[in-house]
Structures are given as C-alpha cells and as structure tokens.
mmCIF file of C-alpha atoms in Angstrom:
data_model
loop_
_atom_site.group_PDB
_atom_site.id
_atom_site.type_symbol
_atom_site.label_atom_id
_atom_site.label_comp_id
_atom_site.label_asym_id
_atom_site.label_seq_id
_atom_site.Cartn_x
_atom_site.Cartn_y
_atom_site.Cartn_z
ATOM 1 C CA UNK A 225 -2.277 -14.123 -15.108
ATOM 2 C CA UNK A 226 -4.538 -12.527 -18.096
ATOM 3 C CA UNK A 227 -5.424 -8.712 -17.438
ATOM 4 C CA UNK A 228 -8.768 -9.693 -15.595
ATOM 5 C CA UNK A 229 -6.801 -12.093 -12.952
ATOM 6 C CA UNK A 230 -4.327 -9.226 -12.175
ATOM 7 C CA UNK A 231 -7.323 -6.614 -11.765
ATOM 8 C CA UNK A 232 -9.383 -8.386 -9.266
ATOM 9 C CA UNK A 233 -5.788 -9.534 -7.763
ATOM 10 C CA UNK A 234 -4.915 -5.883 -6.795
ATOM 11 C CA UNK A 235 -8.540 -5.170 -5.877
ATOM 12 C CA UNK A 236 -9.166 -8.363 -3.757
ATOM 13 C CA UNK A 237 -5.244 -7.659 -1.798
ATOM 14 C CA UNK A 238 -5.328 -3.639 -1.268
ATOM 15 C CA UNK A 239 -4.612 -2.651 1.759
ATOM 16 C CA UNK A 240 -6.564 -1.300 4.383
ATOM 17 C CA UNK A 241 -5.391 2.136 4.747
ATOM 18 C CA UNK A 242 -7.649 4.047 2.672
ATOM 19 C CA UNK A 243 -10.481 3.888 0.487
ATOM 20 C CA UNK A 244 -8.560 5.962 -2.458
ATOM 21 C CA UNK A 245 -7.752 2.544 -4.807
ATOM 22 C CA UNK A 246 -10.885 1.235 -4.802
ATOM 23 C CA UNK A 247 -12.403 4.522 -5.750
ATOM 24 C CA UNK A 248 -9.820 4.777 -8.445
ATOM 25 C CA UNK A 249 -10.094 1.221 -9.456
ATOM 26 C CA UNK A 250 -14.099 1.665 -9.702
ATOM 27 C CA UNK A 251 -13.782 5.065 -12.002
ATOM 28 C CA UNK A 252 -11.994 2.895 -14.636
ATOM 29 C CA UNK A 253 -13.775 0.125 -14.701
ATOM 30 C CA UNK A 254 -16.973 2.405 -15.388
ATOM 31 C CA UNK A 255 -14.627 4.057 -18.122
ATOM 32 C CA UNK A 256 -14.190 0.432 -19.879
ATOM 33 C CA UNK A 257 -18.140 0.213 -19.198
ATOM 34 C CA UNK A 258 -19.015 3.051 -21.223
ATOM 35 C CA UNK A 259 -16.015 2.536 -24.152
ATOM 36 C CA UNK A 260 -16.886 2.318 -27.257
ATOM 37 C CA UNK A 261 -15.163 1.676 -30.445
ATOM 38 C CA UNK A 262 -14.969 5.599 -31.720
ATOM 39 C CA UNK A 263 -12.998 6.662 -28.925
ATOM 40 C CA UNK A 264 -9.966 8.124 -29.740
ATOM 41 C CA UNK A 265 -6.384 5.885 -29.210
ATOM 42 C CA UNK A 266 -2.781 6.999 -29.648
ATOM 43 C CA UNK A 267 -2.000 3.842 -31.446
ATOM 44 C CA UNK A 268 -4.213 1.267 -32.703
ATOM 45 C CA UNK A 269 -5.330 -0.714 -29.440
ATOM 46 C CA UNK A 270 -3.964 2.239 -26.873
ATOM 47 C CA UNK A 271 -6.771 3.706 -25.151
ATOM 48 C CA UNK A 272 -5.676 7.528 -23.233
ATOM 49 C CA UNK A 273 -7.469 8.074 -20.028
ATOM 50 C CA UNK A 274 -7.235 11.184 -18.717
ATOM 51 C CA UNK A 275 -7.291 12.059 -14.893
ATOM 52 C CA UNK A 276 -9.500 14.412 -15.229
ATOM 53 C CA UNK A 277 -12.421 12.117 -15.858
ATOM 54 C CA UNK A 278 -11.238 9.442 -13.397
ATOM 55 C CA UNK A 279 -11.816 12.014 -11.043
ATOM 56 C CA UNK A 280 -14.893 13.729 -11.968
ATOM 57 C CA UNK A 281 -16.292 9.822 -11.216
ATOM 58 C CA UNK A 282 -14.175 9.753 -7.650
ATOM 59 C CA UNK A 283 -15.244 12.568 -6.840
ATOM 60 C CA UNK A 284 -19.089 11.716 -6.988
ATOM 61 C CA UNK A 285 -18.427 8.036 -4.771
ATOM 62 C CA UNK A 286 -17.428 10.705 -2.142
ATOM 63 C CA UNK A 287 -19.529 13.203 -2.895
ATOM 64 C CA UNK A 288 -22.545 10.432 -2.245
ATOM 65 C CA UNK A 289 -21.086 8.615 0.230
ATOM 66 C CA UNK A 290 -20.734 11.281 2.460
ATOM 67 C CA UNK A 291 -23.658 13.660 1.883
ATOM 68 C CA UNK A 292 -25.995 10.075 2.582
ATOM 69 C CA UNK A 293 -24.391 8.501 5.561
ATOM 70 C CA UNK A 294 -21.345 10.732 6.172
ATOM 71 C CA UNK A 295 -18.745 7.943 6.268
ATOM 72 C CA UNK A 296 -15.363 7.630 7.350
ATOM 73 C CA UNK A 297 -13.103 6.682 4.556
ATOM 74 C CA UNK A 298 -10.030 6.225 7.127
ATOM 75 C CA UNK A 299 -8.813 5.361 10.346
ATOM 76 C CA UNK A 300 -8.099 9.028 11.768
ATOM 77 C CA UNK A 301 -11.314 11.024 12.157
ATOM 78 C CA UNK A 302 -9.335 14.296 12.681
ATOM 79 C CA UNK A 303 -7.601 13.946 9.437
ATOM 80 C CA UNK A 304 -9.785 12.613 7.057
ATOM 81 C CA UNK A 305 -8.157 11.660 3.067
ATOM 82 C CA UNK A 306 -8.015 14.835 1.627
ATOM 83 C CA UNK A 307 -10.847 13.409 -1.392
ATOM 84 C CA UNK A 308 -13.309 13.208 1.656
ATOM 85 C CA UNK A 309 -12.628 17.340 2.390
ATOM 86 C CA UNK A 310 -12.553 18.368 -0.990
ATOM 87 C CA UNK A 311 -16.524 16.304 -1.611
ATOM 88 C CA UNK A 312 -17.542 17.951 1.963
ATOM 89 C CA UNK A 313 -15.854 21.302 0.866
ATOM 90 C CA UNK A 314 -18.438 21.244 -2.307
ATOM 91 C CA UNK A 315 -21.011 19.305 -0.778
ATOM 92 C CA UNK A 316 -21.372 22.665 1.635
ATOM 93 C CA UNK A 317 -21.354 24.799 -1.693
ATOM 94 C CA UNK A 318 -24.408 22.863 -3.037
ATOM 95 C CA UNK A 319 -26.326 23.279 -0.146
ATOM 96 C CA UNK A 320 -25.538 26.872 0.445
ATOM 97 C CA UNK A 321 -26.672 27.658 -3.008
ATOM 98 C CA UNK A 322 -29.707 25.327 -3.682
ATOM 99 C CA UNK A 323 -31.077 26.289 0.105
ATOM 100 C CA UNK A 324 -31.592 22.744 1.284
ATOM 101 C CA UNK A 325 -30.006 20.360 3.065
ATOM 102 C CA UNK A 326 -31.661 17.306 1.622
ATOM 103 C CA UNK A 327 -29.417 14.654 0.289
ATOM 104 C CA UNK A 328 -29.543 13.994 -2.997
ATOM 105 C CA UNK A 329 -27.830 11.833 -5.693
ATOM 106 C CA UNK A 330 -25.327 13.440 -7.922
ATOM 107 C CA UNK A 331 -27.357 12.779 -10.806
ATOM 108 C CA UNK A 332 -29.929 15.311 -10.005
ATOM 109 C CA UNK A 333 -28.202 17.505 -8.644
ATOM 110 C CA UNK A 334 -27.191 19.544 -11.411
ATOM 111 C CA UNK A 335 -23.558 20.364 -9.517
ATOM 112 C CA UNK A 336 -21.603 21.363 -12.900
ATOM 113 C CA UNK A 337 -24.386 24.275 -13.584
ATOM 114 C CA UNK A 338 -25.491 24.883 -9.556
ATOM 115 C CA UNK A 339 -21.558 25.621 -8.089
ATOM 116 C CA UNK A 340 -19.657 25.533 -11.700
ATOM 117 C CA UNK A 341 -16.452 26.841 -10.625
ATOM 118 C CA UNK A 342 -16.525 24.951 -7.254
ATOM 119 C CA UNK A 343 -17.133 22.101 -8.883
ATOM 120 C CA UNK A 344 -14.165 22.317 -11.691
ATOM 121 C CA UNK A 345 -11.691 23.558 -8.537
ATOM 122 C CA UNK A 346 -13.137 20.016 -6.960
ATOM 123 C CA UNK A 347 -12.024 18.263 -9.770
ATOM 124 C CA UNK A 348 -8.596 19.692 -10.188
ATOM 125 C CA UNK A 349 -8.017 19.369 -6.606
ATOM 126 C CA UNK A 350 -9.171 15.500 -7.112
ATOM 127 C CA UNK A 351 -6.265 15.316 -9.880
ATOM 128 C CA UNK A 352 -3.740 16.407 -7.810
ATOM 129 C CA UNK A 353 -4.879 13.939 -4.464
ATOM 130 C CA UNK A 354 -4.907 11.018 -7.207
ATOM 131 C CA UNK A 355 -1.711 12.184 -8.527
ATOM 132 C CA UNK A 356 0.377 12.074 -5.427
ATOM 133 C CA UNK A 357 -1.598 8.859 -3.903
ATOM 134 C CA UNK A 358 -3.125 6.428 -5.789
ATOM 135 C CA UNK A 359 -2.293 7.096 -9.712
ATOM 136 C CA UNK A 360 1.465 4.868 -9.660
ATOM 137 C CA UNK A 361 0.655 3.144 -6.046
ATOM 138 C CA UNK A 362 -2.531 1.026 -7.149
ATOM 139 C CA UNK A 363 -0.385 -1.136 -9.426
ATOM 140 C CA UNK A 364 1.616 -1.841 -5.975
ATOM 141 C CA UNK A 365 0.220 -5.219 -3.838
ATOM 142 C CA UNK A 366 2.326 -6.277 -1.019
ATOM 143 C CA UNK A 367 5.415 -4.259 -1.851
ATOM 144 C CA UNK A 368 5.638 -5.834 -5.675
ATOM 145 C CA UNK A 369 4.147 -4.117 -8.676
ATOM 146 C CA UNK A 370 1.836 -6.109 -10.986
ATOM 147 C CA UNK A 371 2.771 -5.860 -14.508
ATOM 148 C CA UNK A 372 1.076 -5.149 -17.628
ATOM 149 C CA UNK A 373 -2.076 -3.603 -15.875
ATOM 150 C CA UNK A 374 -1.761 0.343 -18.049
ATOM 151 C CA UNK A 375 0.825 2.557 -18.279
ATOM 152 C CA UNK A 376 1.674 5.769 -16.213
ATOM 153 C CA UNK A 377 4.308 7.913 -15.870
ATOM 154 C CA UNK A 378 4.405 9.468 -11.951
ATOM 155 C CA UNK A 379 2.350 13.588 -12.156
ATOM 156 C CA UNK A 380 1.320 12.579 -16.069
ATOM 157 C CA UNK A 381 -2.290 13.323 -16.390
ATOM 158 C CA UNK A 382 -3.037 10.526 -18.396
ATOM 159 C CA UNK A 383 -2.583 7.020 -18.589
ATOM 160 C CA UNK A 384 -2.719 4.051 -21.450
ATOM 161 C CA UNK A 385 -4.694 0.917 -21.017
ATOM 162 C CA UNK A 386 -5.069 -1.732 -24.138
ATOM 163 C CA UNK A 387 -8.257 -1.264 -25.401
ATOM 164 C CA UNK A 388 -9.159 -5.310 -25.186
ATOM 165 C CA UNK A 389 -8.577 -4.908 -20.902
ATOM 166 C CA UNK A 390 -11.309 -2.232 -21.406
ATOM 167 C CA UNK A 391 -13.588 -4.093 -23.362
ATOM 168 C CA UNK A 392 -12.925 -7.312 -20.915
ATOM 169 C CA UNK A 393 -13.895 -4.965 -18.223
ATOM 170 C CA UNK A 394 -17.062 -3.800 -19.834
ATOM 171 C CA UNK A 395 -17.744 -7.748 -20.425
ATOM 172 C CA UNK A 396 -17.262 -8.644 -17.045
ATOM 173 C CA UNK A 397 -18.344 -5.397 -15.235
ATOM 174 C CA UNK A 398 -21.086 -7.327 -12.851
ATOM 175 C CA UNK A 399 -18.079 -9.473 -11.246
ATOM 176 C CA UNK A 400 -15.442 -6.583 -11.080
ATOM 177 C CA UNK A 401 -17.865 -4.189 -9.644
ATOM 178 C CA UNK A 402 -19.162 -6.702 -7.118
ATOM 179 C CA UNK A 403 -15.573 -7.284 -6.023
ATOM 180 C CA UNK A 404 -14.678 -3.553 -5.892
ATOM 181 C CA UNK A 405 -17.991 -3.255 -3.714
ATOM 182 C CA UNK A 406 -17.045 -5.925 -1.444
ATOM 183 C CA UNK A 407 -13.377 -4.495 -0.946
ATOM 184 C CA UNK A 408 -14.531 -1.053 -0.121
ATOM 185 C CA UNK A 409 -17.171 -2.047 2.229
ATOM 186 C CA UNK A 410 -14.441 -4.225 4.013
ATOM 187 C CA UNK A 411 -12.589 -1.220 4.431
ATOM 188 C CA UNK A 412 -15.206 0.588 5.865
ATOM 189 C CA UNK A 413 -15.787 -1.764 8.082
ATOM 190 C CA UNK A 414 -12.774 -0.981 9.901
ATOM 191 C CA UNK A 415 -13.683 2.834 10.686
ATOM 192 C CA UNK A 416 -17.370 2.480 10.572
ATOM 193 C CA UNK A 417 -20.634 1.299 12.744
ATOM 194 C CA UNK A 418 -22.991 2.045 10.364
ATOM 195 C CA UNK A 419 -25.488 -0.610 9.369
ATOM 196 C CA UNK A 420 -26.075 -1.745 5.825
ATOM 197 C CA UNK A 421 -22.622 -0.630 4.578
ATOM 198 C CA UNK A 422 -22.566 -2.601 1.743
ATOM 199 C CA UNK A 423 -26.093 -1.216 0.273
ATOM 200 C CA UNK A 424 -24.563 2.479 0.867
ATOM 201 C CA UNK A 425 -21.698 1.520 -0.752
ATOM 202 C CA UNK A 426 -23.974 0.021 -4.065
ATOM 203 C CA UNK A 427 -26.166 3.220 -4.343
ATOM 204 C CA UNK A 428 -23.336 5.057 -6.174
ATOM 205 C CA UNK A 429 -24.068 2.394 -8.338
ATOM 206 C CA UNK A 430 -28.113 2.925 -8.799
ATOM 207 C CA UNK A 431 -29.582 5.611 -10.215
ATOM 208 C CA UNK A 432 -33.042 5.454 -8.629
ATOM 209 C CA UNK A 433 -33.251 3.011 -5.002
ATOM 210 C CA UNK A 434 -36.124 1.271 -4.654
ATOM 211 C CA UNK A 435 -37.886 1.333 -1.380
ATOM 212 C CA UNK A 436 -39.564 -1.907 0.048
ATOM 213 C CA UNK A 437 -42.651 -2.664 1.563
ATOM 214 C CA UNK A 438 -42.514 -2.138 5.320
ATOM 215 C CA UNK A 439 -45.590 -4.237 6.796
ATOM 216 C CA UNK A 440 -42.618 -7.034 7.935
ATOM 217 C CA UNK A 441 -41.942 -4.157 11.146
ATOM 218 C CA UNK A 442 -45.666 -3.729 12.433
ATOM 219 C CA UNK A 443 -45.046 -6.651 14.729
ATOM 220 C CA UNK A 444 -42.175 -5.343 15.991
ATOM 221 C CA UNK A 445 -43.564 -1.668 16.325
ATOM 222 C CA UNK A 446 -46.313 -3.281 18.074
ATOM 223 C CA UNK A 447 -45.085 -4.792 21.089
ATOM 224 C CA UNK A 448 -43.685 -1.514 22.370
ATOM 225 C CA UNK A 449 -47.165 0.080 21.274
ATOM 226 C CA UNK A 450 -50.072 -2.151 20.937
ATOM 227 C CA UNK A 451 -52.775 0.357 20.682
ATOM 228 C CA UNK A 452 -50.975 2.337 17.825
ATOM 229 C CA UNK A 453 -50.574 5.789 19.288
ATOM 230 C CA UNK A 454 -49.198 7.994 16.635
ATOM 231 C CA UNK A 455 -45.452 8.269 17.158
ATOM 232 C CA UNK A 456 -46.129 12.461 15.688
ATOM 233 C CA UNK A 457 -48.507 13.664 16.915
ATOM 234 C CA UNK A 458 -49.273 11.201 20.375
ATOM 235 C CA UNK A 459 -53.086 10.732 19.309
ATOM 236 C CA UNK A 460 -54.294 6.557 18.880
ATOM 237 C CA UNK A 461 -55.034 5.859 15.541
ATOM 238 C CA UNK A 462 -58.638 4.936 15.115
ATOM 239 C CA UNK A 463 -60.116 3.524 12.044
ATOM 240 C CA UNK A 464 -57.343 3.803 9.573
ATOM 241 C CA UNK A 465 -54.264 1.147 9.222
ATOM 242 C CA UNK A 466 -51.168 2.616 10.992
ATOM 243 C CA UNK A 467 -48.729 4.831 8.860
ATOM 244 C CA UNK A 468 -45.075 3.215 9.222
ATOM 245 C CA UNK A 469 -43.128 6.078 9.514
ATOM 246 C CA UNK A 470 -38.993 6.644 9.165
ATOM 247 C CA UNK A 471 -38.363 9.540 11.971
ATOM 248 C CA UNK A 472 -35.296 10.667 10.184
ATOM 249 C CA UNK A 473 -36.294 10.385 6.823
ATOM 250 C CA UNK A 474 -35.878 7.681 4.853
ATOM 251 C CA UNK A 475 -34.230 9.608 1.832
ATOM 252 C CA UNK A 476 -31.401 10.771 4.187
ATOM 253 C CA UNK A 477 -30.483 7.070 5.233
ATOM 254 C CA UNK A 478 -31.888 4.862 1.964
ATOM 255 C CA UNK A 479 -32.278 2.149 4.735
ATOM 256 C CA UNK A 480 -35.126 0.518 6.355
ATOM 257 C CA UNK A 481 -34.200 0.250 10.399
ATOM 258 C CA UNK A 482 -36.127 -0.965 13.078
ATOM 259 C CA UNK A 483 -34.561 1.317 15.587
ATOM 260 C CA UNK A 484 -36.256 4.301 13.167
ATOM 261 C CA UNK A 485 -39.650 3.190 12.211
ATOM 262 C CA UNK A 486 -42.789 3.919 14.545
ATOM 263 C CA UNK A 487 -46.307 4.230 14.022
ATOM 264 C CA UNK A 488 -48.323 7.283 13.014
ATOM 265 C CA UNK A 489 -51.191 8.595 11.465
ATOM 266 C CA UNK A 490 -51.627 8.260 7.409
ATOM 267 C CA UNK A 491 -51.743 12.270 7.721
ATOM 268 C CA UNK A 492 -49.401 13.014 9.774
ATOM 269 C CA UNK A 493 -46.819 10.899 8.168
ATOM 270 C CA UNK A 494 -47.629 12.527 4.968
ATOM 271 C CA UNK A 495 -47.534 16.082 5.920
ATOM 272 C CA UNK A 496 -44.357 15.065 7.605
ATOM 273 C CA UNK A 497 -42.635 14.688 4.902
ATOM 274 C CA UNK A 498 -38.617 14.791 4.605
ATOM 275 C CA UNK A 499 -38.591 17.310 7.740
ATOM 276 C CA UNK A 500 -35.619 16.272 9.734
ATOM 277 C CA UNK A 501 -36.905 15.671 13.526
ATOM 278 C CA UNK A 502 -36.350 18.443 16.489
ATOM 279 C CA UNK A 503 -34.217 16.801 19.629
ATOM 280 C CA UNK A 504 -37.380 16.434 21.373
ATOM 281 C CA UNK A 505 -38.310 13.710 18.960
ATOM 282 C CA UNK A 506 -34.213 12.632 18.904
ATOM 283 C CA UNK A 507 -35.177 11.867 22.706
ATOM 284 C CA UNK A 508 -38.690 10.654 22.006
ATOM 285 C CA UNK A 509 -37.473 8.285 19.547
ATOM 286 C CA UNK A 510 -34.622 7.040 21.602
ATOM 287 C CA UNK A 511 -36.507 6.164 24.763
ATOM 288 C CA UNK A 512 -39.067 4.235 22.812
ATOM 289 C CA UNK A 513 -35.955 1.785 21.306
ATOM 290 C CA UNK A 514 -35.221 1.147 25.207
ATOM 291 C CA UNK A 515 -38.505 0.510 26.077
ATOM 292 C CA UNK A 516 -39.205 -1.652 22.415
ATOM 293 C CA UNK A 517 -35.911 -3.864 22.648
ATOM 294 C CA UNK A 518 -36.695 -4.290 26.680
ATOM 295 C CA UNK A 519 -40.415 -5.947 24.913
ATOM 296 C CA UNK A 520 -39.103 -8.166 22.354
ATOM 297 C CA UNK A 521 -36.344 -9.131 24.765
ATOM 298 C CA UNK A 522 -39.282 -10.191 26.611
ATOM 299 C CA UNK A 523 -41.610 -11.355 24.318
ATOM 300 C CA UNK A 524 -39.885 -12.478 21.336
ATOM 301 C CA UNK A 525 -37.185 -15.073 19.990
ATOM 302 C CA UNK A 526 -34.160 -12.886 19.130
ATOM 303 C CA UNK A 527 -33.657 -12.569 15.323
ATOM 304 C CA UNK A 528 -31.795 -9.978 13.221
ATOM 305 C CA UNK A 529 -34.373 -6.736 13.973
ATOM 306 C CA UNK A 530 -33.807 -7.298 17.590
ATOM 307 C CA UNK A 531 -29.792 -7.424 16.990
ATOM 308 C CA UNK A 532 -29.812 -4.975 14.905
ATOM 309 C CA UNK A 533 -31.723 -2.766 17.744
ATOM 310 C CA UNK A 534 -29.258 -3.677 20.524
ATOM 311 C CA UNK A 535 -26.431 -2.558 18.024
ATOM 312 C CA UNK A 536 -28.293 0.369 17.239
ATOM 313 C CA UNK A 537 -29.023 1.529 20.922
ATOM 314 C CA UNK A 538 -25.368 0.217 21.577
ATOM 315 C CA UNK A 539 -23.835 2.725 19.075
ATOM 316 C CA UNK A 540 -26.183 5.670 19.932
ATOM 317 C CA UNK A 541 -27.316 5.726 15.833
ATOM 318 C CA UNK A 542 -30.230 7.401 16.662
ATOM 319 C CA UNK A 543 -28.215 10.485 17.830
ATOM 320 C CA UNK A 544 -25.290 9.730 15.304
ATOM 321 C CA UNK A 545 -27.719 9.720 11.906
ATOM 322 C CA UNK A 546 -29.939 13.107 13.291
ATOM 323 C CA UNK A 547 -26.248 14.937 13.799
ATOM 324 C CA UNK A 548 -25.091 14.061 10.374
ATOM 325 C CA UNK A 549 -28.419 14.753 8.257
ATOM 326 C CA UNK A 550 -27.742 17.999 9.531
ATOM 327 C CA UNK A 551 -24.634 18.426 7.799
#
C-alpha cells in the first residue's frame, strides 16, 4: 500500500472505543493542508510535528463539538475521555470570563487572549492525554501495526512524517477529510441520539455555516396551527407573513428541526433574538410537537419531517437541547 492507502486504512478500521484517533488523525491531515515548502525539516524530506500543535487543533474539535451540541465522545457518560473534560473545563472558563453563554466557534472566540493561561494548561494537558492514548496506538489496526505511516518514539513530543505523505495529504485533503468525517460520526453514532451528526461533526470544518431558507416547514407548522397564532407571544398574526422561528436558537444547534420551528410574529421573532427559552416555553413547545405529529399523522403521508418528529418526541430533544444550551 502507498502512504495514502495505509492512512484511510487505519481511519476507515479504528475501533469504536473512542473518538481520540480520529481527532488525532484529522489535526495532521490539516497540518499537511497548511505545509508549505519553508517549513523547517531535520533532514531533507523529514517533516517534525510537534504535539503541541496537534493538540492545540484537538483541542478545538472538542472544544466545538461540545460547547454546540454537547456530545458524547464515548460509551460511559460518567467517565467521559479525559480531552472531553479538559474542552468543558475551559469551555466554563470562556464563559465565566466573556459573561455569556452563547456558543460560539473557536475562531471568534479569541480563547488564547480571553483565558490565556487556561488555555496553554488546556493544551499541555491535551499533550499528555495524546501522549498516553493515541500518539503510538493510532498506527495499531486490529492488533497489527501499519508500517511506514511517521515515526514516534512512545512520551516524545514530536513525531517525523516524509514531507511527500504531507503534501499527498494536502492534495487529497477533500477525500481524507470526508473519510475522517464519516468515521467519527459512525462513532458517535454509537453513544449519541442527536440528529444531523454528521453536519455537527463538518462545522469544525467551516468557518462561517450557512443557514437555509425555511419556507419548506410552513406546511408542516401549519397543520398544528392554521390560523398562525404567534408561537411568543400567543397573538394571530394579521397582515404580515408568519416569522419561522427556532425556539432554542438556531446558533446553539446550527440545525434546522421541525420539532423546533413554530410560527411568530416578524417582531417578536426579532426582538427574540438568541434568548434561550424559560421552561414554560420548554413545555409550550413540547405539547405543540404532540399535538403537530398527532396532525400530520392524520393528515399527511409520512416523510422524513414527520420521522424525524416521532424521533424527536421519542428522545425527549426538546428537553435534552434546552438542558445543554445551558451549559
């Protein structure tokens, strides 16, 4: 096998323990992304990697992941991989310090400057989890070690990868991080009920998410409220098109969900804003997805919204998203 067979080899056959080799197999592949020619080598087509900055990109998958849609990255809720406590651990710093709860991507959050030495303790602390768990076992598939991947010597805090297996990961970056994608959402899979997994799982990967039109759900909306009473404030909505509205907001979920969109005023949805809903509307919100799947039950060939709103009602995600935007 060339270098390119053998990485999407380990990737595609990981096993489904933990979420740790993907991350890890994700950092470098950005790291070949971004290579160029002046980086420094140890010999001639050696490139160094240091831990350090394969972790300072783990560390923001979890960071993300978690501060979005709060996902499990193992089987045991109780003791969750130590990378998940150290992003939750400084997730709770950033918050504390910028007063707001608000998710928001790494990017802009300005972490290095905001909690500067919570963030560098994050990132040795990443070192030392990759270290003892995924640095020398990633190269293992199945009980055999692949050959000829890089070089690492177990606790170093670098490793060597030819500089061509960088550049042939830069060159074929859309395919390896599609399959790295696909892995990890597999994995979550396993200790997840979350829809969508596999967008949450791309937005690491975007640095602005585009949101989509949302006319598609007024049908749907509809047959649980035909004469568009506003979902807010309980008024009908006279002489204006109905607002579609995300009752947790849509920048704490980057998902569009039948089981959270209602109608409501063009003003009330705007002075609404990113507001994260009291109970009362937790309870509001949930009795109206009884009463709406009971409709199109009734009145409506089942397709994907209406599955999608049994699994929702099913797996109490109402309750499950409000308790988790809350931190």
């Amino acid at each position: 096998m060339n270098f390119l067979d053998k990485w999407l080899y380990i990737i595609r056959n990981c096993s489904f323990d933990n979420t740790y080799k993907m991350a890890w197999a994700k950092a470098i592949t950005e790291i070949g992304i971004e290579q160029e020619e002046s980086n420094k080598t140890v010999e001639a087509n050696l490139v160094e990697i240091q831990l350090k900055d394969i972790a300072k990109k783990v560390l923001r998958y979890y960071f993300e992941q978690t501060i979005f849609f709060g996902l499990q990255q193992s089987s045991n809720p109780v003791k969750p991989p130590v990378m998940v406590t150290i992003a939750k651990q400084l997730i709770a710093t950033y918050q504390a310090r910028s007063g707001s709860i608000k998710p928001v991507k790494w990017y802009r959050s300005n972490i290095e400057t905001v909690c500067n030495l919570e963030y560098e303790k994050a990132v040795s602390s990443t070192v030392k989890a990759l270290k003892s768990d995924v640095s020398y076992r990633f190269l293992r598939v199945e009980g055999k070690e692949v050959d000829g991947v890089y070089q690492y010597e177990q606790k170093a805090d670098s490793l060597f990868i030819q500089r061509e297996d960088l550049l042939v990961l830069k060159d074929s970056r859309l395919m390896v991080l599609d399959a790295i994608n696909y892995r990890w959402t597999q994995m979550l899979e396993n200790f997840n009920h979350s829809p969508r997994l596999s967008k949450k799982v791309r937005i690491i990967d975007e640095e602005q998410v585009r949101r989509k039109p949302l006319g598609k759900f007024a049908e749907f909306i509809a047959a649980e409220n035909p004469e568009s009473y506003c979902f807010i404030c309980g008024e009908k909505i006279i002489a204006e098109t109905p607002a579609i509205d995300h009752v947790i907001p849509w920048s704490y979920l980057y998902s569009d969900d039948l089981w959270n969109l209602v109608f409501a005023h063009q003003s009330c949805n705007s002075s609404k804003s990113n507001v994260i809903p009291n109970e009362q509307m937790i309870l509001q919100l949930e009795a109206r997805n009884q009463e709406l799947l009971q409709c199109l039950m009734e009145k409506t060939k089942l397709n994907k919204h209406i599955s999608e709103l049994e699994l929702a009602i099913e797996g109490n995600f109402v309750r499950k998203f409000w308790i988790s935007c809350q931190g």
